[in-house]
Short mmCIF file of C-alpha atoms in Angstrom, two decimals:
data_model
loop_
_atom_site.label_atom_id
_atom_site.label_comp_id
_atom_site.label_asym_id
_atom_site.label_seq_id
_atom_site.Cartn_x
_atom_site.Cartn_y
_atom_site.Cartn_z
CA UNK A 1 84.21 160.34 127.92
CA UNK A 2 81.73 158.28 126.52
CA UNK A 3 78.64 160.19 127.87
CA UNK A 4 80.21 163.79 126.22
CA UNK A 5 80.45 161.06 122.77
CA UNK A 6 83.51 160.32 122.86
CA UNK A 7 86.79 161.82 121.62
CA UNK A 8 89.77 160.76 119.26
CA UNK A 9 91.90 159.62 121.26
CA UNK A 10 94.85 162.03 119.38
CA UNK A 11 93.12 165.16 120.52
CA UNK A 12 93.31 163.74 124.50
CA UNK A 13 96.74 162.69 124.88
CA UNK A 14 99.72 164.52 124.29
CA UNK A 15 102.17 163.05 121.44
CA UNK A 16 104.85 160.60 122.90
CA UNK A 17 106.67 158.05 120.77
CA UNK A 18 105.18 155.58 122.59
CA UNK A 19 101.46 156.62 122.29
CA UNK A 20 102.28 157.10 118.09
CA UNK A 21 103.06 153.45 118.73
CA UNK A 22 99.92 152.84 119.69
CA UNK A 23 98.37 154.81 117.45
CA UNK A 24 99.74 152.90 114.43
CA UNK A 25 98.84 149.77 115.89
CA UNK A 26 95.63 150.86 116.34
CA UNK A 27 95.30 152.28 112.27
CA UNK A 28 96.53 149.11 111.56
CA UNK A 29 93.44 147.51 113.00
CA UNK A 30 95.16 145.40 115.69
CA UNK A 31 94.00 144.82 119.34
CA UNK A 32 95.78 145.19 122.52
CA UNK A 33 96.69 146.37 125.96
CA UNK A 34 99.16 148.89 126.60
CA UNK A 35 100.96 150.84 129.40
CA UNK A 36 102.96 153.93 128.79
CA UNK A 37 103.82 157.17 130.69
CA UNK A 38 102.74 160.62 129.86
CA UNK A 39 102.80 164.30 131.21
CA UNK A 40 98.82 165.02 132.32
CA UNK A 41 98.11 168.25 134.65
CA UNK A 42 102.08 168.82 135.12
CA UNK A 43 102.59 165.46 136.64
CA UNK A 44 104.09 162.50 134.76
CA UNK A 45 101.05 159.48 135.46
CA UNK A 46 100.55 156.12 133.71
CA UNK A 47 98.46 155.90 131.13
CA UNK A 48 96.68 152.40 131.00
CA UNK A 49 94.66 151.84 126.92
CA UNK A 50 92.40 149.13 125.65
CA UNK A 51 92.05 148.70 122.43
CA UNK A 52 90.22 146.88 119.23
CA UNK A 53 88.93 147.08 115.77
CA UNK A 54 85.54 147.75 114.50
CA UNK A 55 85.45 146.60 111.47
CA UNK A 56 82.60 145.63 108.59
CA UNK A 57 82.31 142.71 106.31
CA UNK A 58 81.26 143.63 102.94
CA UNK A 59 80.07 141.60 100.09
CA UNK A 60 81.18 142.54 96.59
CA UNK A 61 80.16 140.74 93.15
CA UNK A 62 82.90 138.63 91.70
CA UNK A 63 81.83 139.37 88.40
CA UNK A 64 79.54 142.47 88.33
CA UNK A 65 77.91 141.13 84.78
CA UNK A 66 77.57 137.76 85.68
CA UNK A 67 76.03 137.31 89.11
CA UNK A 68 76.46 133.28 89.21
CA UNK A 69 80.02 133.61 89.77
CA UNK A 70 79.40 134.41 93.48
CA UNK A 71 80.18 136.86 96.12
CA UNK A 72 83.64 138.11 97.80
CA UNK A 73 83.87 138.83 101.35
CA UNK A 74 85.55 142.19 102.14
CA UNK A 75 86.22 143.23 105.51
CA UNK A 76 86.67 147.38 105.93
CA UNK A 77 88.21 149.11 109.79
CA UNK A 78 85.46 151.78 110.35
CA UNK A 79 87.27 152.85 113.17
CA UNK A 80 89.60 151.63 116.46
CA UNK A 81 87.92 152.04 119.77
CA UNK A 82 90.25 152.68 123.03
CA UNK A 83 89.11 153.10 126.73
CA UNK A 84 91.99 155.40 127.82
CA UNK A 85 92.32 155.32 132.34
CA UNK A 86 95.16 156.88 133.90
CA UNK A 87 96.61 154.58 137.28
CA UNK A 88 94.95 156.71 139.83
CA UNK A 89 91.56 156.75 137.83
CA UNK A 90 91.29 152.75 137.97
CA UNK A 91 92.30 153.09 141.96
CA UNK A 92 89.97 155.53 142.86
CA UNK A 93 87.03 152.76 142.36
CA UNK A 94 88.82 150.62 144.72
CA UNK A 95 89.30 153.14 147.21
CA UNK A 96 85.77 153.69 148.34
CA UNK A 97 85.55 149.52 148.13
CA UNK A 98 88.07 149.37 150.44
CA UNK A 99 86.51 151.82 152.59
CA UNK A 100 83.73 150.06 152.53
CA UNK A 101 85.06 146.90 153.38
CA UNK A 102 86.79 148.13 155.92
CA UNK A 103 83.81 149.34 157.54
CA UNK A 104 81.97 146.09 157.46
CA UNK A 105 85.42 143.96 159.18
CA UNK A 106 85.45 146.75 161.88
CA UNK A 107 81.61 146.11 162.24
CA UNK A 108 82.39 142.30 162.11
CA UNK A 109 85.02 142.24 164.24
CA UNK A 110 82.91 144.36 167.03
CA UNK A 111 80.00 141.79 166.42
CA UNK A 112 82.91 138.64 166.85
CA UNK A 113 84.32 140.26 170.16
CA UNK A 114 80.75 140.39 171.25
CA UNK A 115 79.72 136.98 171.14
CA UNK A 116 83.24 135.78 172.26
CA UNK A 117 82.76 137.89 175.70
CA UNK A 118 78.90 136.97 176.27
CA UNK A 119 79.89 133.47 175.57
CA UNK A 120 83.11 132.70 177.79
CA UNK A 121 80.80 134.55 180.48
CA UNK A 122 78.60 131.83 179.81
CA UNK A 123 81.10 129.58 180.01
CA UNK A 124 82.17 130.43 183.31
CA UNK A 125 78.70 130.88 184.91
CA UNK A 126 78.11 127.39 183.77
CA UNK A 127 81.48 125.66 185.08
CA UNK A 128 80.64 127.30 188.48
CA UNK A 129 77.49 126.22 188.43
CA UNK A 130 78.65 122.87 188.16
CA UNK A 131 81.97 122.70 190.21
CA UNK A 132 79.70 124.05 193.51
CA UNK A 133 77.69 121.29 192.68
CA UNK A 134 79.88 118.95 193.17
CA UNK A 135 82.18 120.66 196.09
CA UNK A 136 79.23 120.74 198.16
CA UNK A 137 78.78 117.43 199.02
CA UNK A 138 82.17 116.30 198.58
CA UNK A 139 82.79 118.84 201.56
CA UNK A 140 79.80 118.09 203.55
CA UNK A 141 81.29 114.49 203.61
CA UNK A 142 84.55 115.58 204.64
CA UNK A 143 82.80 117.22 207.66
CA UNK A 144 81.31 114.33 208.65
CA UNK A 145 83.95 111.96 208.19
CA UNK A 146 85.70 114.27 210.32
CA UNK A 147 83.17 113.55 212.90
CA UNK A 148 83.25 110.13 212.59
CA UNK A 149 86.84 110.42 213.04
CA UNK A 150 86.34 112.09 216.38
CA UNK A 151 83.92 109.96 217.31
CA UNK A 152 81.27 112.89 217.47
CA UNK A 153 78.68 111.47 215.43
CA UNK A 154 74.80 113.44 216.15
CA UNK A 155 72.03 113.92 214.44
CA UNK A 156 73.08 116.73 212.82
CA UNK A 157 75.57 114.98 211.45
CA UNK A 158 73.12 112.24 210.00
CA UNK A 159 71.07 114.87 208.74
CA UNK A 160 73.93 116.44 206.46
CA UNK A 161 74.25 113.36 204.96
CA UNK A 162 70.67 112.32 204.24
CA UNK A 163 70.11 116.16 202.78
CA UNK A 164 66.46 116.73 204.38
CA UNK A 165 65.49 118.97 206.49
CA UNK A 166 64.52 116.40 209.65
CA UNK A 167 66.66 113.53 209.79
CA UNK A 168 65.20 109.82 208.48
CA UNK A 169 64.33 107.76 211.91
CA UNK A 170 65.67 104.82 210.72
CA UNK A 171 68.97 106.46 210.53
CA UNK A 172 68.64 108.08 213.90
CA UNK A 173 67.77 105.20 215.56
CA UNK A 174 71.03 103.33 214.56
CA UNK A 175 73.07 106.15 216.00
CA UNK A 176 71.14 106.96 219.41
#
């Protein structure tokens, strides 16, 4: 690990044929990705490695007795560096993530339900409101049409219909 300073990679891994592989690629100074199997702990796990060069430029004299001839540029691998994660390494990040997640949907998802239930009950105090509203009269008419029908028309009946308390006089006096 990189906070114990690192190790070669060599001394963690097992030899395979396919990690030599990578381990000539990587002496070679190339770069890459790879994914190969390998025993760890008595269990066969993928092996996920990153790797790339370090390397230096040096400068050398062209002609070491006459410096006017210029410079060459010389490029040296110091060494390959490799992060090295098995499978269920890289996964266990993700796992408390999704746990996480997971928590804040169900949290979500109460919060949703909640607003959903307060409003339909809105919703339907509202539309009640407004239907007895409108029913009301609609039926006091109906009683008094009823009347009229029967030819029972009083004051009580004119006094449904104007909606006060004591009937108009105006209106009574029509009727009487």
């Amino acid at each position: 690990s990189l906070k114990e300073g690192g190790k070669p990679v060599r001394d963690l891994l097992p030899p395979d044929d396919a990690f030599s592989t990578i381990l000539q690629d990587m002496k070679a100074g190339k770069s890459g990705n790879k994914i190969f199997s390998s025993i760890i702990e008595n269990s066969r796990e993928k092996i996920h490695i990153t790797f790339s060069p370090v390397v230096v430029r040096n400068y050398h004299p062209l002609n070491s007795s006459d410096i006017a001839r210029g410079v060459g540029n010389e490029t040296t691998l110091v060494y390959s560096l490799a992060l090295v994660e098995t499978t269920k390494g890289i996964l266990k990040s993700f796992q408390s993530m999704n746990e996480f997640s997971s928590l804040r949907a169900n949290i979500c998802i109460e919060v949703l339900a909640a607003l959903i239930v307060i409003s339909t009950m809105l919703i339907i105090y509202v539309v009640f409101r407004v239907t007895t509203s409108m029913t009301k009269p609609i039926l006091q008419l109906l009683d008094v049409m009823k009347d009229v029908n029967r030819m029972r028309i009083s004051n009580e009946t004119i006094t449904k219909l104007s909606r006060y308390s004591v009937s108009c006089r105006e209106v009574d006096s029509v009727y009487q």
